[in-house]
Amino acid sequence: MEAAIGAARGLVGREAQRRGVINNPSLEELLHKLHTKVGKAEDALDELHYFIIQDQLDGTQYAVPDLGNTLWGHARHIRHAIHHTIGNFILPFFSCWLLQDDDHGAAAMNDPHNTANPGSGNDGSVTKLSFDRVAMSKKIKQAIEEMHSLCDQFLELLKIIPDHSTSTTIVNLKRPLTGSITAQENLYGRRDLFEQTIKDLITNCTNSNKTLSVMPIVGPGGIGKTTFAQHLYKHERVEEHFPVRAWICVSTDFDVLKLSQQILSQIEEKNSAYKISSLNQLQKSIEKRIKSKRILIVFDDIWECTTQDWETLLAPLGKGETTGNMVLVTTRFPSKVDDVKTTNPIPLKGLEPNGFFKFFEALIFEGEKPENYNDELTDLAKDIAKKLKGSPLAAKTVGRLLKNDLRKEHWMAVLEDNEWQKQKNNDDIMPSLKISYDYLPFQLKKCFSCFSLFPEDHRFSNLEITCFWSALGIIEKDENYMEELSKNGFLVKENDRWSNQQYYVLHDLLHELAQSVSSQECLNIYSNASFRANDVPKSIRHLSITMKDKYVETFRTEMIKLKSKVDIANLRALMIFRKYEEQIDEVIEDTFKEMEALRVLFIEVNSPESLPHYFPKLIHL
């Protein structure tokens, strides 16, 4: 069984990566079927492992003789054989317990505290599952036969697909919320606009008789609004002119209380503001702190806000004794500009061509150009740069893609990729992001796609996401995949203001890409009002609920439909990024009480006693 799973996973990952056949419909259909069968086979193995542990606890031998011990020993042997055969290729989706080292795996079997709880009733009592040797044997035999059949079909299909392994990018795996500090040291292509903005910012404030002015910076996603604002914020003339400054990342969550807490925590240089839950008290503290000093507040990446919320947020900022206080706002939505502006907005478009190409080259070569660059690669680089529409975000991902392989053949393949034909307009950079994704190694693709399950602007710690990937069986624990995704331009590394702890953030367009590439397996319900179960693929295996809007009764109706459409019993991950709410909890209980294959459960509760008791067979957690 382990041999069949290992061979199937290794075959799929290695060959799909080598041959570049991601867009082959026949292969995609076959991969989906094989993926489903392998998942069910792993469920059977995990179930067997549960019964082996239960035998150890009870002093019985229902699962161990003949089947259990033999299979466990065979699994350890096969694991090493597969690694030897496939080399450094990482087997994605391998069960976590199988990837433990031998001593640890054996210890887990003999550890009486390492129980797989199949579930508990409302009274907290544990319900044991009974072991059916005949049924288990049939299940394993059927799973092996089905996987062998699909692998044979897979190999036959690969015979007629060209091998493009010579052009595959090889990455050595051994080797956003935003902040005011930019990782981009130089500002390319906008020097004149930047100097004029500095002049306008200071002149308008100096000559203004207004207490508070609002200057919006507007442009499409990935165009560099945040970077432009960061350079303004850190400029020495701006620092001298505005002694009190704060940088606030807003994004999709416009919560006046939380934003006020952020403002106070920055202007006080303390973290105690988050302990204040009264908006009135927060606003009085802000007003007192800025009373006699000129302030600059940046609200980065505003999506939605009502006029009333905006006016409430700004209320204490306009009560200072000095004039010329300034608020900078960055947004991709022109409609928001009219709602907040008091001065002329700064429209950002693509970088001017010469400055953009210098930026693109800097990302590719980092100052060290190869000898053959001027002869062979210059024209290719310029042609590729034209397709990036002056977008810094597109330049970062595609630039890293070219940097990974400086051969002419690789650059030509990128230039001629069919994905470019899907560009809808001059602001559309999704095709360039998708091309960069397509060239990622297979295991990095699987890691990246999981980001779709998290809320936008989520702060990822290395430990948190590594445990998540490991629980789903995607990775081995000793690989630094986050760092590799960062090197490829898919993540930005930052440090927490107070703890100095390192974390990673994902640009909202890359979050959108993650949702697109994972749409057949991952579902993120971000709005209960607009969620429609009929739009959900039957193949969904991972589900998250990140909605922030108020509960509406149609959500219950749609979740009932979802239960009849998706195989709830075989969901691998359930993540609920919403504070406990009785109505939501009832819907979740009705929908998910039949889950059996769950590997990841994330849920916020008021206390340990309020943990849900309605999951009857969670033996895989």
PDB file of C-alpha atoms in Angstrom, residues 42 44 300 330 371 409 499 534 577:
ATOM      1  CA  GLU A  42      -3.996   7.299   2.760  1.00  0.00           C
ATOM      2  CA  ALA A  44      -7.226   3.662   4.924  1.00  0.00           C
ATOM      3  CA  ASP A 300      -2.315  51.808   3.157  1.00  0.00           C
ATOM      4  CA  THR A 330      -3.343  54.305  -0.970  1.00  0.00           C
ATOM      5  CA  GLU A 371      29.280  37.791 -20.113  1.00  0.00           C
ATOM      6  CA  GLU A 409      16.264  28.684 -24.183  1.00  0.00           C
ATOM      7  CA  SER A 499       8.396  41.459  19.124  1.00  0.00           C
ATOM      8  CA  ASN A 534     -23.859  25.779  -6.849  1.00  0.00           C
ATOM      9  CA  PHE A 577     -11.336  32.548  10.899  1.00  0.00           C
TER      10      PHE A 577
END
